[in-house]
Amino acid sequence: RVVAVIMVGGPTKGTRFRPLSLNIPKPLFPLAGQPMVHHPISACKKIPNLAQIYLIGFYEEREFAIYVSSISNELRIPVRYLKEDKPHGSAGGLYNFRDLLMEDSPSHIFLLNCDVCCSFPLPEMLEAHRRYGGMGTILVSKVSAETASEFGELVADPETNELLHYTEKPETFVSDRINCGVYVFTPDIFNAIQGVSTQRKDRANLRRVSSFEALQPVNRSLPTDFVRLDQDILTPLAGKKQLYTYETMDFWEQIKTPGMSLKCSGLYLAQYSSTSPHLLASGDGSKTATISGDVYIHPSAKVHPTAKIGPNVSISANARIGAGARLISCIILDDVEIKENAVVIHAIVGWKSSIGRWSRVQGVGDYNTKLGITILGNVFVILIFLSVTARESVAVEDEVVVINSIVLPNKTLNVSVQEEILL
Ligand code: GDD
């Protein structure tokens, strides 16, 4: 039997994703109409002999309760949320629940980061892992040499695929092959994590009784039960015939910023055409809007037949899209109203916002721009949020143009703005 674990982190992680995570935990932010974590979860369904899926994080249980119970019913596989009392790191979090995870006596454990977007070739990884016969197999992708340093860089044996060298986010270039944050392990991984933790305890004890501290300043501040999968496990085990790599040629992206959520929403929409074509709007018939490219429209959303939607558009529950509206490359969240003839391009329109008639909301469309107060000129998406309690607030009044800006909750824009962050 096999179990799958998805690391979802907690409220102190994922800060670059703000303000999209102000209302909702980042793993539940919708991409292609489904919560971010839904994509790895539904990929797990393809794993043969899968017994359980666990989400491990330090968000409050209630934040995941509804999603976890509905997805368990839908997939007919038990999905459970396990809450850590504090962050234990990506490997420590797994170790923390080892007894529970071992209840099904799994022969293999999948471990997935929730903030990666890919085709999750899990059955293929498992097959390769069995062939290699090691303790763990890492999903690997080739990226451009310029971006590699944002990830764990690694070197593998071209013949055997053994992991020979691993460095987490190195300052000088090592390799354009990177760690995708998707792994399969045998239960021996728990011994490896325990080893790191024991070693730390021994060092701490030694420091207490000697002046050893001066010799071992590294990691002094890390608690003994805080273990990182990359630095503490992968780096020391590389080259020891225990870890292997499986390279994917499909798409792979990391979802750290709001701009990347829009790009990944598009990648998942494109994937639907082969995996879940029923989720894509077809635009057939005279009573439906004109659809171009991949578009998701929630069944409760109301889209006027004269609106033109797509490509890469995802429209969430109870949104209303007026006559003549034009939407390109955007995520429209729950209860949004886009009025007649408004145009929304490269934008994320937050919960309960309203965009006035003939107004235009547009970002430049550079997905890699990091949103931030300090780089105002490069800001990419428009984020328009109204507080969840606001009933009739208007985010953008009629005939207003909003370019490359971020608009936070409870704002009404009655003049046009460009390159602004409105708090
Ligand atoms: N439950 C829990 N507890 N989850 C955690 C914790 C923790 O204490 N710390 C991190 N995570 C989760 C995050 O939510 C994320 O899904 C995953 O573990 C990895 O997060 P980080 O350790 O912050 O690493 P990263 O995302 O910057 O980079 C990792 O992933 C990249 C691929 O996306 C590294 O493994 C890189 O090498 C890799 O390229």
Tab-separated table of N, CA and C in Angstrom, residues 18 250 262 283:
chain	number	residue	atom	x	y	z
A	18	ARG	N	0.892	37.127	-0.558
A	18	ARG	CA	-0.051	38.161	-0.136
A	18	ARG	C	-0.197	39.171	-1.252
A	250	ASP	N	7.472	17.469	-18.879
A	250	ASP	CA	6.240	18.275	-18.900
A	250	ASP	C	6.477	19.628	-18.229
A	262	LEU	N	-1.609	33.177	-11.654
A	262	LEU	CA	-2.323	33.379	-12.921
A	262	LEU	C	-1.725	32.495	-14.020
A	283	GLY	N	-18.789	27.244	-24.932
A	283	GLY	CA	-19.235	28.386	-25.726
A	283	GLY	C	-20.102	28.000	-26.906
